[in-house]
Structures are given as structure tokens and as C-alpha cells.
Amino acid sequence: MVSCLVIDEKVYAVKNMKRSVYYSPNEGKWGRKDQDSSSNLGIVSHCCINDKFLYACDSFGNIFWRKLDDLEWKKVKGLEDLRKLFPRSDAYYVGGIPSYDMLSRCYSKLINFGVNIVLVWFKYKKMDIWCAEISFERREVKCEVWGTV
């Protein structure tokens, strides 16, 4: 799944948190922004912009943030309980083998909701739809963002 958004008059397509491709209609050219390959961030379900910050959710329910002009993603702190509700969050290994839940698809989307963001997710082949409204507190001294459900 690819997330598309517009930042500073450029159209970005983001598939994972390490790389994004953009097109600048004003300049008529394509470009690319890459993050350090040592990063262990995974597949992005969806990205959204809120208050000059870019937020993304990975396939395990972790929410990350970065400033628009920065490439370094940082994890939003304080959302551990929310992550436990995500279908793939506790599905790392069962008896040393990846569990079925880890291999099944989960779809999620981040949506602007005023000054907050709403995370909506559902598991493929199930009818349960979940959502959580998240507010953010920026702590500039430590360069952290904390989320509250």
C-alpha cells in the first residue's frame, strides 16, 4: 500500500519509512528522499500531516513521527496500550515460529481530526473495525512526541 500526500507543493508517494518519491509540478521533475539504510522501520500503512509533522503507522501498530523537512522517524511515546489492541502486536513468535496472526493482513489508516489524529484499523476477513483518537504533546527539550488515546 502506498500513501500519497502533498508537502511544500510536492506530491509524495511513501511505501515504507526508509524511502519516498516525490514529483514537483512547478519544476516538472521527480526526486527521491532516502533515510539511512540502517533504520529498522517497516512498512507504512498510511501517513498523514498534522500541525507541520508527518505521522505514520507501521503494520504492528507503532506510530512514528518526523518533522516535514527531516528524514529521521521517531516513535511516538505513550501508546503501548493502543499497540496491544492492534492485531499483529503480540504475534511475533509462538514456539519459535511466526504465528498465523503475524502473517495475516491488517489494514490501517491515519486520519486528521482537528488537532488530533484518528487511527482506524481492521483485520482482513474480519468484520471488526477499530479506531482510536490520539492527541499529541510535543516535548521540544527532549525532541519527543507523546500520544494519548
Tab-separated table of C-alpha atoms in Angstrom:
chain	number	residue	atom	x	y	z
A	1	MET	CA	0.000	0.000	0.000
A	2	VAL	CA	1.306	3.450	-0.911
A	3	SER	CA	0.413	6.605	0.971
A	4	CYS	CA	0.276	9.831	-1.047
A	5	LEU	CA	0.370	13.358	0.345
A	6	VAL	CA	1.312	16.914	-0.617
A	7	ILE	CA	4.083	18.782	1.220
A	8	ASP	CA	5.530	22.132	0.103
A	9	GLU	CA	3.945	21.908	-3.375
A	10	LYS	CA	5.433	18.446	-3.971
A	11	VAL	CA	3.418	15.239	-4.314
A	12	TYR	CA	4.965	12.436	-2.224
A	13	ALA	CA	4.402	8.685	-2.512
A	14	VAL	CA	5.540	6.762	0.577
A	15	LYS	CA	5.621	2.944	0.671
A	16	ASN	CA	7.976	2.438	3.590
A	17	MET	CA	9.615	4.736	6.092
A	18	LYS	CA	13.040	4.500	4.509
A	19	ARG	CA	12.227	5.889	1.083
A	20	SER	CA	9.795	8.279	-0.554
A	21	VAL	CA	9.451	9.504	-4.116
A	22	TYR	CA	8.099	12.938	-4.993
A	23	TYR	CA	7.043	14.936	-8.027
A	24	SER	CA	7.281	18.726	-8.201
A	25	PRO	CA	4.723	20.049	-10.733
A	26	ASN	CA	6.221	23.568	-10.584
A	27	GLU	CA	9.674	22.277	-11.534
A	28	GLY	CA	8.432	19.402	-13.705
A	29	LYS	CA	10.831	16.933	-12.086
A	30	TRP	CA	10.915	13.803	-9.945
A	31	GLY	CA	13.018	13.358	-6.824
A	32	ARG	CA	13.693	10.888	-4.056
A	33	LYS	CA	14.349	11.120	-0.318
A	34	ASP	CA	16.077	8.195	1.366
A	35	GLN	CA	16.623	7.531	5.045
A	36	ASP	CA	19.716	5.825	6.409
A	37	SER	CA	19.549	2.153	5.397
A	38	SER	CA	20.419	1.068	8.946
A	39	SER	CA	16.945	2.117	10.082
A	40	ASN	CA	14.728	-0.791	11.083
A	41	LEU	CA	11.400	0.906	10.400
A	42	GLY	CA	8.941	-1.188	8.447
A	43	ILE	CA	6.046	-0.944	6.057
A	44	VAL	CA	3.864	2.139	6.312
A	45	SER	CA	0.117	1.603	6.404
A	46	HIS	CA	-0.666	5.271	5.932
A	47	CYS	CA	0.833	8.707	6.500
A	48	CYS	CA	-0.811	11.990	7.350
A	49	ILE	CA	0.259	15.540	8.137
A	50	ASN	CA	-0.855	17.252	11.329
A	51	ASP	CA	0.489	20.573	12.612
A	52	LYS	CA	3.636	20.525	10.432
A	53	PHE	CA	4.523	16.980	11.482
A	54	LEU	CA	4.278	13.809	9.419
A	55	TYR	CA	2.844	10.754	11.183
A	56	ALA	CA	2.921	7.129	10.021
A	57	CYS	CA	1.692	3.797	11.338
A	58	ASP	CA	3.544	0.549	10.673
A	59	SER	CA	1.960	-2.873	10.282
A	60	PHE	CA	2.437	-3.650	14.003
A	61	GLY	CA	0.515	-0.622	15.320
A	62	ASN	CA	3.523	1.559	16.133
A	63	ILE	CA	3.054	5.237	15.331
A	64	PHE	CA	6.042	7.292	14.218
A	65	TRP	CA	6.556	10.999	13.611
A	66	ARG	CA	9.005	13.333	11.948
A	67	LYS	CA	9.252	16.990	11.040
A	68	LEU	CA	8.368	17.684	7.422
A	69	ASP	CA	11.900	18.742	6.483
A	70	ASP	CA	13.562	15.848	8.339
A	71	LEU	CA	14.056	12.216	7.276
A	72	GLU	CA	14.547	10.673	10.721
A	73	TRP	CA	11.436	8.890	12.024
A	74	LYS	CA	10.934	8.703	15.799
A	75	LYS	CA	8.451	6.561	17.689
A	76	VAL	CA	5.533	8.307	19.411
A	77	LYS	CA	5.811	7.506	23.116
A	78	GLY	CA	2.988	6.587	25.484
A	79	LEU	CA	0.920	4.437	23.101
A	80	GLU	CA	1.922	0.982	24.339
A	81	ASP	CA	-1.643	0.091	25.411
A	82	LEU	CA	-3.008	1.055	21.996
A	83	ARG	CA	-0.398	-1.100	20.292
A	84	LYS	CA	-1.586	-4.124	22.302
A	85	LEU	CA	-5.013	-3.808	20.639
A	86	PHE	CA	-3.513	-3.948	17.157
A	87	PRO	CA	-3.952	-7.428	15.580
A	88	ARG	CA	-0.258	-8.035	14.874
A	89	SER	CA	1.171	-6.505	18.043
A	90	ASP	CA	1.667	-9.693	20.058
A	91	ALA	CA	2.119	-12.056	17.135
A	92	TYR	CA	5.878	-12.281	16.967
A	93	TYR	CA	6.544	-15.949	17.752
A	94	VAL	CA	4.646	-18.944	19.032
A	95	GLY	CA	7.003	-21.767	19.926
A	96	GLY	CA	9.778	-20.075	17.948
A	97	ILE	CA	7.636	-19.916	14.787
A	98	PRO	CA	5.886	-16.774	13.483
A	99	SER	CA	2.209	-17.072	14.330
A	100	TYR	CA	-0.648	-17.029	11.802
A	101	ASP	CA	-1.758	-13.595	13.022
A	102	MET	CA	1.608	-12.141	12.123
A	103	LEU	CA	1.199	-13.364	8.563
A	104	SER	CA	-2.410	-12.237	8.123
A	105	ARG	CA	-3.205	-8.810	6.730
A	106	CYS	CA	-4.216	-5.860	8.849
A	107	TYR	CA	-5.203	-2.571	7.255
A	108	SER	CA	-4.948	0.777	8.980
A	109	LYS	CA	-5.231	4.441	8.173
A	110	LEU	CA	-4.319	7.659	9.968
A	111	ILE	CA	-6.815	10.492	9.513
A	112	ASN	CA	-6.602	14.159	10.537
A	113	PHE	CA	-9.276	15.018	13.092
A	114	GLY	CA	-8.827	18.670	14.039
A	115	VAL	CA	-5.700	18.920	16.181
A	116	ASN	CA	-5.761	15.147	16.770
A	117	ILE	CA	-5.344	12.069	14.586
A	118	VAL	CA	-7.660	9.086	14.361
A	119	LEU	CA	-6.196	5.636	13.734
A	120	VAL	CA	-8.674	3.244	12.101
A	121	TRP	CA	-7.777	-0.410	11.594
A	122	PHE	CA	-9.354	-3.722	10.733
A	123	LYS	CA	-8.110	-7.207	10.113
A	124	TYR	CA	-8.608	-8.798	6.724
A	125	LYS	CA	-11.518	-11.288	6.595
A	126	LYS	CA	-12.988	-9.990	9.877
A	127	MET	CA	-15.795	-7.511	10.373
A	128	ASP	CA	-14.369	-5.794	13.459
A	129	ILE	CA	-13.409	-2.177	12.801
A	130	TRP	CA	-11.410	-0.395	15.493
A	131	CYS	CA	-10.489	3.252	15.930
A	132	ALA	CA	-8.682	5.455	18.420
A	133	GLU	CA	-8.456	9.229	18.634
A	134	ILE	CA	-4.921	10.275	19.558
A	135	SER	CA	-3.822	13.650	20.894
A	136	PHE	CA	-0.165	14.648	20.845
A	137	GLU	CA	2.107	16.537	23.207
A	138	ARG	CA	5.408	17.780	21.840
A	139	ARG	CA	8.320	17.922	24.261
A	140	GLU	CA	10.873	20.064	22.469
A	141	VAL	CA	13.590	19.760	25.135
A	142	LYS	CA	13.992	16.005	24.542
A	143	CYS	CA	12.696	16.153	20.953
A	144	GLU	CA	9.872	13.727	21.801
A	145	VAL	CA	6.215	13.385	20.913
A	146	TRP	CA	3.885	11.681	23.390
A	147	GLY	CA	0.482	10.352	22.396
A	148	THR	CA	-2.662	9.963	24.496
A	149	VAL	CA	-5.717	7.933	23.468
